[in-house]
Tab-separated table of C-alpha atoms and ligand atoms in Angstrom:
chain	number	residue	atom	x	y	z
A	149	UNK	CA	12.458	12.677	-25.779
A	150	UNK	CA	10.368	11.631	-23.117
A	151	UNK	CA	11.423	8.671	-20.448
A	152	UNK	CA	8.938	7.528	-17.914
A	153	UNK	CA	11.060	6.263	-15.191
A	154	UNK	CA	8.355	6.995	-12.164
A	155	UNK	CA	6.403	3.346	-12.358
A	156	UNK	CA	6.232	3.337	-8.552
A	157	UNK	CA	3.419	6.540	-8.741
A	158	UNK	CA	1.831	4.798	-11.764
A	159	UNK	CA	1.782	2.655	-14.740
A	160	UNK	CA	-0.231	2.798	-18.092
A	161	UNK	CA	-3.183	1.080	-18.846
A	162	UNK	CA	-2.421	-2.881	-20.264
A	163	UNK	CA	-4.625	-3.366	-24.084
A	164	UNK	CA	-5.849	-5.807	-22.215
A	165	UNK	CA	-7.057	-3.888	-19.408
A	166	UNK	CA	-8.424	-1.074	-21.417
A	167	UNK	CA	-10.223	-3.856	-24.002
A	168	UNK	CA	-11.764	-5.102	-21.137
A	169	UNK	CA	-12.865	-1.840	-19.670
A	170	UNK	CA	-14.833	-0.808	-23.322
A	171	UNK	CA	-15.761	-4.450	-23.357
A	172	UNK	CA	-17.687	-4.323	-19.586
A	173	UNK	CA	-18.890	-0.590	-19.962
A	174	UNK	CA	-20.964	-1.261	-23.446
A	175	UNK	CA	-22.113	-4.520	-22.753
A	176	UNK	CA	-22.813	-4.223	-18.765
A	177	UNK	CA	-23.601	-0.901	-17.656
A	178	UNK	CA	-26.405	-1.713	-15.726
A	179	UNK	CA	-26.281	-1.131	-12.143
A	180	UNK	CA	-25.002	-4.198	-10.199
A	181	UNK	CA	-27.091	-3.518	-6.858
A	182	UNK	CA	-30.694	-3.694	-8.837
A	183	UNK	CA	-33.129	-6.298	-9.581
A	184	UNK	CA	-33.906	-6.555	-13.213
A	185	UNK	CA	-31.862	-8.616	-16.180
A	186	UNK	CA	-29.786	-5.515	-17.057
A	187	UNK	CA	-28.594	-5.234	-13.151
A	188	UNK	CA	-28.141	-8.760	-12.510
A	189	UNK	CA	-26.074	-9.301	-15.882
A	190	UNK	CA	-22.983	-6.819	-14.346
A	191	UNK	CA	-23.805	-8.087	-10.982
A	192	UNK	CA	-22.762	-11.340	-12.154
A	193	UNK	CA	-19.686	-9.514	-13.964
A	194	UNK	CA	-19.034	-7.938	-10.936
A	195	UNK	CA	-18.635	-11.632	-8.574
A	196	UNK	CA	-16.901	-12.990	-11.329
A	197	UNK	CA	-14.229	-10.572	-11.596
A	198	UNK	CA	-14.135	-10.875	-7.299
A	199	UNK	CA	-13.536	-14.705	-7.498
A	200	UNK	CA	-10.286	-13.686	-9.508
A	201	UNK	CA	-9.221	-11.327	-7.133
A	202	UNK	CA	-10.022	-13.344	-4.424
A	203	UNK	CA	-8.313	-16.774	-6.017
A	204	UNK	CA	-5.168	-14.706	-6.803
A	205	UNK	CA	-4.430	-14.492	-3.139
A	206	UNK	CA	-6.511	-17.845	-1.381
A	207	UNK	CA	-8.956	-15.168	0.149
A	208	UNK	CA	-12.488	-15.613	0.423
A	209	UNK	CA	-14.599	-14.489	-2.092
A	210	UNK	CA	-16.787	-12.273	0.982
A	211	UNK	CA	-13.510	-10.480	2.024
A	212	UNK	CA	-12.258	-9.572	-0.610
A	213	UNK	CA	-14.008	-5.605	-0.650
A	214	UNK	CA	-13.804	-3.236	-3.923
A	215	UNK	CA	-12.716	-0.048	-3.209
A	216	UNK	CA	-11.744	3.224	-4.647
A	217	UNK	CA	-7.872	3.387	-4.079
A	218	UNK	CA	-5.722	1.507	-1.671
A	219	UNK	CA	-5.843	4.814	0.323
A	220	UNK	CA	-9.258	4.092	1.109
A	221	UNK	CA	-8.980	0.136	1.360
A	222	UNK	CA	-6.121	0.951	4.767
A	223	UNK	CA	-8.380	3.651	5.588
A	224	UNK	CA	-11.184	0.830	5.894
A	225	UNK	CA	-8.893	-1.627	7.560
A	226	UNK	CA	-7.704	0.835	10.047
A	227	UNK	CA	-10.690	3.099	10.795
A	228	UNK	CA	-13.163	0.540	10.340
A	229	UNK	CA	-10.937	-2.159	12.669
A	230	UNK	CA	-13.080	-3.851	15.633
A	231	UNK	CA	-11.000	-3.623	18.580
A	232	UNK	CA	-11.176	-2.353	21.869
A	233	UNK	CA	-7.158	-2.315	22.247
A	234	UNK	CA	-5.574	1.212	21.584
A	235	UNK	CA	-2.134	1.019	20.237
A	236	UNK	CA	-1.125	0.742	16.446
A	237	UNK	CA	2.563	-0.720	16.324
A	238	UNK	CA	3.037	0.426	12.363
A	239	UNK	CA	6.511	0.403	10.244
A	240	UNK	CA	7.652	4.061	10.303
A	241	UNK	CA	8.637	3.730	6.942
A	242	UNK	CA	4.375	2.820	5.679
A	243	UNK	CA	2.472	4.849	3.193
A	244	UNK	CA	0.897	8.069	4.675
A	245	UNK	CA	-2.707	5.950	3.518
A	246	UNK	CA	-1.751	4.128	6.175
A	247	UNK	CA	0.457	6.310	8.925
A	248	UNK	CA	-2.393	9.093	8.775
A	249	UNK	CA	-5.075	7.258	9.809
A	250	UNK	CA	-3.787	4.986	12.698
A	251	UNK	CA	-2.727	8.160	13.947
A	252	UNK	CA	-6.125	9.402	14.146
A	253	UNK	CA	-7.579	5.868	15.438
A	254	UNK	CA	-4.820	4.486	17.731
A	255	UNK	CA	-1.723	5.732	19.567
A	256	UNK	CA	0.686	4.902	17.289
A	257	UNK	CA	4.234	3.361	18.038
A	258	UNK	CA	6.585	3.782	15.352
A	259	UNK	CA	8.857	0.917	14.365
A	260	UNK	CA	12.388	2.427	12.712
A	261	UNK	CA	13.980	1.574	9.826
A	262	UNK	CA	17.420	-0.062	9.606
A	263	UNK	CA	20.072	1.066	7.215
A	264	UNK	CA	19.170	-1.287	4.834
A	265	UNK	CA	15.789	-0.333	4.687
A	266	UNK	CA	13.955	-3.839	6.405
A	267	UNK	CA	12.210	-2.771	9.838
A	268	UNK	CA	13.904	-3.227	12.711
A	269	UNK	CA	13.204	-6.088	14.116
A	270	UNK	CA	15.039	-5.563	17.785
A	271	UNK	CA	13.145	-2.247	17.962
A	272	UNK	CA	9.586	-4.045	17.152
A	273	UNK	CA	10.367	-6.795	19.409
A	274	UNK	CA	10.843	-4.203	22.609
A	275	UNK	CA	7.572	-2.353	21.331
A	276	UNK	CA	5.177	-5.479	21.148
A	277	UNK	CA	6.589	-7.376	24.503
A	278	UNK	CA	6.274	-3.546	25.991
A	279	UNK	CA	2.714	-3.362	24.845
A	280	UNK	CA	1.524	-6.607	24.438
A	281	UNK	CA	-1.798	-6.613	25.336
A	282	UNK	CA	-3.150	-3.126	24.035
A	283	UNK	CA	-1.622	-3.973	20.930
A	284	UNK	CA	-4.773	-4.144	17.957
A	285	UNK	CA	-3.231	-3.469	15.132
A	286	UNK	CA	0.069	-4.028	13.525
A	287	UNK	CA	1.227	-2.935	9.899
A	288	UNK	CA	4.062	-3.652	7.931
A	289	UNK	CA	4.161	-3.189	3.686
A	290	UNK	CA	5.816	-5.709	1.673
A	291	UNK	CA	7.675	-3.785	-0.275
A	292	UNK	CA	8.777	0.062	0.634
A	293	UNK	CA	7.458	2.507	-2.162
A	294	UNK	CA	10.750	4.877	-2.282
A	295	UNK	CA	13.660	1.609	-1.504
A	296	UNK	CA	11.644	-1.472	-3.315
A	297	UNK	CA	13.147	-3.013	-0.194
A	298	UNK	CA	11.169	-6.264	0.419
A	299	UNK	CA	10.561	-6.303	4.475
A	300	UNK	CA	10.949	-9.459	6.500
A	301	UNK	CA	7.419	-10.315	7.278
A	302	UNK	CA	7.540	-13.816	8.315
A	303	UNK	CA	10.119	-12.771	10.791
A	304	UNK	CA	8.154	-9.352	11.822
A	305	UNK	CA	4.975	-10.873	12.015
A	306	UNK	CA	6.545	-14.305	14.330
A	307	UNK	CA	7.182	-11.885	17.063
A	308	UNK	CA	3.631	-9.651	16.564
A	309	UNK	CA	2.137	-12.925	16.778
A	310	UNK	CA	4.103	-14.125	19.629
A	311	UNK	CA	3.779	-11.105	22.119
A	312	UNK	CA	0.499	-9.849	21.226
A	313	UNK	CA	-1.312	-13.003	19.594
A	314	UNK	CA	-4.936	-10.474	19.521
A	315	UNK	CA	-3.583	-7.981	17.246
A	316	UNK	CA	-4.782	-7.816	13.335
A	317	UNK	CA	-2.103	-7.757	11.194
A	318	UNK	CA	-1.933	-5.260	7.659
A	319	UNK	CA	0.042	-5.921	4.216
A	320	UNK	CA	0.320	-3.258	2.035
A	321	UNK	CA	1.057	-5.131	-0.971
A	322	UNK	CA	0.914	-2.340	-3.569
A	323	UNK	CA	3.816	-2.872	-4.743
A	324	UNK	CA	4.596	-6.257	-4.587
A	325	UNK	CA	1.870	-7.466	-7.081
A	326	UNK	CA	4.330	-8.169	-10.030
A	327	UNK	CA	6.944	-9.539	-8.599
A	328	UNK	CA	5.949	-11.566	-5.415
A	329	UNK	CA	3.427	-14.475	-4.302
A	330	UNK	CA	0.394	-13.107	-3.158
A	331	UNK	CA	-0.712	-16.152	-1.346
A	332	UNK	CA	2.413	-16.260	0.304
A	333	UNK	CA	2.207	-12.480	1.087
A	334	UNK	CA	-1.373	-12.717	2.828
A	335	UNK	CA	-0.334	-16.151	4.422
A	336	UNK	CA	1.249	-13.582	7.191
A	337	UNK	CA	-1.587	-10.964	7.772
A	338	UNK	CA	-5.280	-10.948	8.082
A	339	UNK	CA	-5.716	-7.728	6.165
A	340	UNK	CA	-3.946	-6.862	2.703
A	341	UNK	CA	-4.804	-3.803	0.374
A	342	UNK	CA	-3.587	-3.590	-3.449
A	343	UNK	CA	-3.879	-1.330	-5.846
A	344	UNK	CA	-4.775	-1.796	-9.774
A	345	UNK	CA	-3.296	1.016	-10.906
A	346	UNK	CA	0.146	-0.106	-10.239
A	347	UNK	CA	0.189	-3.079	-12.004
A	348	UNK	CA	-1.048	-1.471	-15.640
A	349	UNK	CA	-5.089	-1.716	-14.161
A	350	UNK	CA	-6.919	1.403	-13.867
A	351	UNK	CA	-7.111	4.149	-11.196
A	352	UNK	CA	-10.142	4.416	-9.476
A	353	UNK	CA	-10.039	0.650	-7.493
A	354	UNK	CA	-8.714	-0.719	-4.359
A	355	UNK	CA	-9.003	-4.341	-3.537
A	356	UNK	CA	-8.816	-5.108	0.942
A	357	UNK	CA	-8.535	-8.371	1.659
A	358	UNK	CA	-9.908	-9.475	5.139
A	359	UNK	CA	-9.311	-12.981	6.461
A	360	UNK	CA	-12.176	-12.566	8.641
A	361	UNK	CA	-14.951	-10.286	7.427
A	362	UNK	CA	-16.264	-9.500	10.692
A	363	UNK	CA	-13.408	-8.017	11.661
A	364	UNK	CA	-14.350	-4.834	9.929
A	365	UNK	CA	-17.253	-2.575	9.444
A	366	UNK	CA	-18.060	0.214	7.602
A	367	UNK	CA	-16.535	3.536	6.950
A	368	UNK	CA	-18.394	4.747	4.120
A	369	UNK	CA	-22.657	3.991	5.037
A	370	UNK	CA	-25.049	4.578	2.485
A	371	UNK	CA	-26.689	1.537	0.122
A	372	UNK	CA	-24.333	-1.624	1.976
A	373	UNK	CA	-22.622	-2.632	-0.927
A	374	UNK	CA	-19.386	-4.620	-0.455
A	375	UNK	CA	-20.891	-6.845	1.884
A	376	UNK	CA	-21.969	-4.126	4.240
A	377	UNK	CA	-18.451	-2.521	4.321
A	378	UNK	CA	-18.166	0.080	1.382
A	379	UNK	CA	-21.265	1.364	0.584
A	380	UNK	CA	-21.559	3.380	-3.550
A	381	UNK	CA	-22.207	1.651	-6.736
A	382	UNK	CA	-19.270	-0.302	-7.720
A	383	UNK	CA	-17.121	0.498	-11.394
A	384	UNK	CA	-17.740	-2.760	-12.947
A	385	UNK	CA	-15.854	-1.751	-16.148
A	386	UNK	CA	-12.938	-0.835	-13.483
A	387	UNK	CA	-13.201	-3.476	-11.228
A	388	UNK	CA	-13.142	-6.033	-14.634
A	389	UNK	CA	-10.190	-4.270	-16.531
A	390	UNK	CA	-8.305	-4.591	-12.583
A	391	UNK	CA	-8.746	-8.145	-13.101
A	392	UNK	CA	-7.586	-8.377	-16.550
A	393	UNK	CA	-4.455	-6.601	-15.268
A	394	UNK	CA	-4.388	-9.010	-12.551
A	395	UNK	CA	-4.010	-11.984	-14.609
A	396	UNK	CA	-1.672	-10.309	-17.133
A	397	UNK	CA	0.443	-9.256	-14.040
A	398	UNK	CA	0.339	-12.998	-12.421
A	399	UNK	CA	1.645	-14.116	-15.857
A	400	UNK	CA	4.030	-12.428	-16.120
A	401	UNK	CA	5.872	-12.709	-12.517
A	402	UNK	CA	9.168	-14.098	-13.384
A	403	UNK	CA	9.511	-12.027	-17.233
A	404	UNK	CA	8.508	-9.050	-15.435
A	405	UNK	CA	11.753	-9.424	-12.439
A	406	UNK	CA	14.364	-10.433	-15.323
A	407	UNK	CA	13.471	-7.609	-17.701
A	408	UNK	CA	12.928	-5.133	-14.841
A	409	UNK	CA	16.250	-6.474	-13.647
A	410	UNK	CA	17.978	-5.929	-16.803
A	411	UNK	CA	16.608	-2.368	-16.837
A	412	UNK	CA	17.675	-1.371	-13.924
A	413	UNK	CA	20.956	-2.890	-13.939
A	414	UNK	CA	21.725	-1.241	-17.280
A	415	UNK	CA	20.509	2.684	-15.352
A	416	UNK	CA	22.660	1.614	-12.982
A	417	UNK	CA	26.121	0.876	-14.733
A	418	UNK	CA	25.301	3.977	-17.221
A	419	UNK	CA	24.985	5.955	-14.015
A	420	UNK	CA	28.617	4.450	-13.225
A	421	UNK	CA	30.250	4.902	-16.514
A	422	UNK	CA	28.667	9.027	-16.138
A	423	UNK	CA	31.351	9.657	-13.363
A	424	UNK	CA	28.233	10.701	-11.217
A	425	UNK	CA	29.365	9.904	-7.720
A	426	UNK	CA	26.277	8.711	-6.195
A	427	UNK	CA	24.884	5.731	-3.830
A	428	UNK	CA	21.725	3.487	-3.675
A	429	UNK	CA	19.993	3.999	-0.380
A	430	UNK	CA	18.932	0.444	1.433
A	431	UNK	CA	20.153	-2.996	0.370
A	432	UNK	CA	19.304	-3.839	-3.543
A	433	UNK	CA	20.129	-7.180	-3.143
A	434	UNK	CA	16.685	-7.025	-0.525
A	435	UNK	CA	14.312	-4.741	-3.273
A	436	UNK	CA	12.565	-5.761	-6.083
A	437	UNK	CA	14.133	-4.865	-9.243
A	438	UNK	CA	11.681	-1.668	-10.342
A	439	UNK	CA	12.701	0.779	-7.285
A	440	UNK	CA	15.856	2.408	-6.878
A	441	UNK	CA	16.483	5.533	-4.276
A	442	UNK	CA	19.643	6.924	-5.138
A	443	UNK	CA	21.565	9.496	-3.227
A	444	UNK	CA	23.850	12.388	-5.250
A	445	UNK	CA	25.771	14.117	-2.827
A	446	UNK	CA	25.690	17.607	-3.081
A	447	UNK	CA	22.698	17.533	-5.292
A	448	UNK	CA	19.348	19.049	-4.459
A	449	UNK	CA	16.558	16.845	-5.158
A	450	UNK	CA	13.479	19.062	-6.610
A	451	UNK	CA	16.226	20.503	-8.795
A	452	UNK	CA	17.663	17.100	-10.635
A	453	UNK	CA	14.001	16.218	-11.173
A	454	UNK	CA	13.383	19.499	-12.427
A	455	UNK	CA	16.435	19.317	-14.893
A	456	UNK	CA	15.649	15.960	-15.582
A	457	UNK	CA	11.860	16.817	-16.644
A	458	UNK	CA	13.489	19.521	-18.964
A	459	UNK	CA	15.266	16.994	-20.493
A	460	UNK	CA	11.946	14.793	-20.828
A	461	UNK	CA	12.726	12.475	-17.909
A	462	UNK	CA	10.199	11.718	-15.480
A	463	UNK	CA	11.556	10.639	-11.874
A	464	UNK	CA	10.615	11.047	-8.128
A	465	UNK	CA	11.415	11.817	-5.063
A	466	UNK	CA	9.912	11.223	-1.713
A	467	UNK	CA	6.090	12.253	-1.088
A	468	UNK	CA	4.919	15.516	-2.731
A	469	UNK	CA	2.677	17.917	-0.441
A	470	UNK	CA	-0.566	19.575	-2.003
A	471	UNK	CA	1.735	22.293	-2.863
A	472	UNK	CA	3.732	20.167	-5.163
A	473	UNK	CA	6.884	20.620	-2.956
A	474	UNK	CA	8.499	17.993	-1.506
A	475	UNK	CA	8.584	16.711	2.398
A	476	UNK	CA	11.850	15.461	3.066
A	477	UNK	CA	11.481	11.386	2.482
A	478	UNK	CA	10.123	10.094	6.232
A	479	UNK	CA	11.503	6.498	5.028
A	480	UNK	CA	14.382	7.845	4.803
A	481	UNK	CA	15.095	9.777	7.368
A	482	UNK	CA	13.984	6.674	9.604
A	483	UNK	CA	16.913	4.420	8.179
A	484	UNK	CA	19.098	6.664	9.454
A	485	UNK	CA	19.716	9.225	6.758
A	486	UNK	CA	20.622	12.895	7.707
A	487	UNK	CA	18.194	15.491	6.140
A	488	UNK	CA	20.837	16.630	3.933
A	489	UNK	CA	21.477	13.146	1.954
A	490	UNK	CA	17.723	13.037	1.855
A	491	UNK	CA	17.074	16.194	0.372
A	492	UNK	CA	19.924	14.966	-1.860
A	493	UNK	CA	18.268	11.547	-2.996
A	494	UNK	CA	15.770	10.516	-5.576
A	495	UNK	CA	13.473	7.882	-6.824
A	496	UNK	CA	14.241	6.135	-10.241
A	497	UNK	CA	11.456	3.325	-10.803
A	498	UNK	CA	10.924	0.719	-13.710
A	499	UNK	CA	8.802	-2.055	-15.393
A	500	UNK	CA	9.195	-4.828	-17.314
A	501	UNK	CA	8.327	-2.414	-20.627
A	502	UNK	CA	11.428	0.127	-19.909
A	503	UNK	CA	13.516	-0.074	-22.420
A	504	UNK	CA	17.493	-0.699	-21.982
A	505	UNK	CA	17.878	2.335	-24.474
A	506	UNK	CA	16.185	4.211	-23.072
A	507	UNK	CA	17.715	3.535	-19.388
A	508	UNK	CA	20.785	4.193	-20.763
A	509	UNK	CA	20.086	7.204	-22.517
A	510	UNK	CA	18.161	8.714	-18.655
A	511	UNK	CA	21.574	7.553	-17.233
A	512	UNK	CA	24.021	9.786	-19.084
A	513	UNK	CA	21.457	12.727	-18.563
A	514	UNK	CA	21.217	11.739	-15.295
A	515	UNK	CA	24.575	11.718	-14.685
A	516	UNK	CA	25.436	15.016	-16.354
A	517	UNK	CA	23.127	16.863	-14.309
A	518	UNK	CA	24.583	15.248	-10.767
A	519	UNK	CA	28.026	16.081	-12.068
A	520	UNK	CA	26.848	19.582	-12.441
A	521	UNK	CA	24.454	19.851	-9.521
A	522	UNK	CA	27.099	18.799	-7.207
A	523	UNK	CA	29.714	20.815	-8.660
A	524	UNK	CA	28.241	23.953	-8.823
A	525	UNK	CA	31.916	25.991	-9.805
A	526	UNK	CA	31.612	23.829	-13.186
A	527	UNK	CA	27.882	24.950	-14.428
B	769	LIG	N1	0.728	1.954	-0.481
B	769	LIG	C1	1.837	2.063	-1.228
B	769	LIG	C2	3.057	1.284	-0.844
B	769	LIG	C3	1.843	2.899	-2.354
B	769	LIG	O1	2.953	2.998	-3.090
B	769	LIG	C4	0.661	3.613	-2.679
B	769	LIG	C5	0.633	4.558	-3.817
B	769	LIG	O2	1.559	5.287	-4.045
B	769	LIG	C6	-0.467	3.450	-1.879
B	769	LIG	C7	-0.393	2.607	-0.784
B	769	LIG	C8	-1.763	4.163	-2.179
B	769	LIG	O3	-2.374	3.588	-3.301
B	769	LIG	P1	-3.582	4.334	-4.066
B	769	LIG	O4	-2.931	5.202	-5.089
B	769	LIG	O5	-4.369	3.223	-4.701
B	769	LIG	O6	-4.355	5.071	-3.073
């Protein structure tokens, strides 16, 4: 038996993605930076596949930047950011691609998390009217990667814009590209980073969007691809199966939040018929329906996700170090959590291609193993 239930770290490569990506590295290998018929043929791959990015979120086709990860499109947002100001107001629960390097551009004021997992928005207020003028950068993701909790970013971004008008705003929208509006999403920011990978596209690409495209500059120097901002030779046969998986993904919106829904409703009332005392960390009714955190009291995480790997099913938990050890989850602990429910809670993530079987079947071993875990007299 094997269950992937970890679609938050990764999905699998869409037919249609991987057709497209033989399809664009026979035909248009060329390089897309040279002169002759062979370059200019994926060159004009290359824009065409940009126009879809940029179209699928009303940005314009000169900022919209290819990249090699979303790691590196926030590094390129942050790092490369023209301002003079000094202070990064960022979400205490973002990505580390995004907490590590304001840290190392800006001083950084950390917004906490509420219980239910949305920033809070008292806390940001005092920050920005506190700092309002040295604010130049402000971050908040649209969806947390360990909660699915959707943050309030009209709200969040009303008051950035009100204290500190100057400040460039960031969306990390990784994980909001199958189940939210992407236009809507970017409506509140002038930067936003995605990531193919997580919406059944390839590894290897990041897309940052830029509102204004002078409001960056390079990281990476070399040849001045990207419009000057990300020099290297681009992946054409990545960048075009990212946009196949684009499209497929925009399709698919509302099939992909029922059947996701359905999925993870079913883990969930397995996991209650199991006996498993456990609780879902943040509000569901705020996530998307393909992230659940789930606390087990009593129950160490690396060992359930051990157990459950033994038993062929693959879940997470918080951010693994180098090591392959796990930090205790920051996002959580900044809701409010205690280090001890932390260590005790995991990750359980779905997709619209997760069987209810199957979800059932993780539940009951799921279950088992928190029953036993937390009750160590019974093992
Ligand atoms: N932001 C969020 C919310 C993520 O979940 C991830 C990946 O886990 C990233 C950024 C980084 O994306 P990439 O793997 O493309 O570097």
């Amino acid at each position: 038996m094997s269950i992937y239930l970890d679609y938050a770290a990764t999905t699998k490569m869409s037919d249609r993605a991987l057709e497209e990506y033989l399809r664009v590295q026979r035909r248009y290998f060329g390089n897309p930076n040279g002169q002759h018929h062979i370059s200019q043929n994926a060159k004009a791959v290359l824009e065409e596949k940009r126009e879809i990015f940029a179209k699928a979120v009303g940005a314009r086709v000169d900022g919209t930047i290819f990249t090699s990860s979303a790691t590196e499109a926030s590094n390129l947002a942050i790092k490369g950011l023209r301002t003079t100001r000094r202070v990064a107001v960022i979400s205490a629960q973002e990505h580390s691609c995004v907490l590590s390097p304001a840290s190392s551009s800006f001083e950084v004021e950390k917004v906490p998390g509420a219980v239910d997992g949305t920033i809070d928005l008292e806390a940001l207020e005092k920050i920005v009217r506190d700092q309002a003028t040295s604010v130049g950068l402000f971050a908040l993701m649209a969806v947390n990667n360990e909660t699915g909790v959707m943050q309030p970013l009209q709200e969040a971004t009303e008051i950035v814009r009100r204290y500190a008008p100057q400040a460039k705003i960031l969306i990390d929208a990784v994980q909001a590209v199958s189940y939210l509006d992407l236009s809507w999403l970017f409506s509140f920011g002038d930067m936003m980073v995605i990531s193919p990978h997580k919406f059944h596209g390839p590894k290897g690409v990041g897309v940052l969007y830029l509102k204004d495209p002078k409001s960056v500059s390079a990281i990476i120097e070399g040849g001045a691809q990207e419009f000057e901002k990300r020099s290297g030779t681009q992946d054409v046969a990545s960048i075009a199966a990212s946009a196949a998986a684009l499209i497929e993904a925009r399709e698919r919106v509302d099939e992909s939040w029922a059947k996701t829904t359905i999925a993870r409703d079913a883990f969930l009332k397995g996991l209650v018929d199991s006996g498993a005392e456990f609780r879902v960390n943040g509000d569901r009714t705020r996530a998307i329906p393909s992230i659940v955190n789930i606390y087990f009291p009593g129950v160490r995480n690396e060992e359930m996700i051990f157990l459950a790997d033994y038993e062929g099913i693959a879940i997470a938990a918080g951010a693994a170090c180098a090591s392959g050890a796990l930090k205790p989850s920051h996002v959580l602990l900044s809701m409010g959590m205690s280090k001890e429910e932390v260590r005790s809670s995991v990750r359980v993530s779905f997709d619209s291609e997760s069987l209810v079987s199957e979800v059932k079947e993780a539940a009951v071993t799921l279950g088992k193993i928190a029953v036993k875990l937390g009750n160590p007299s019974a093992l």
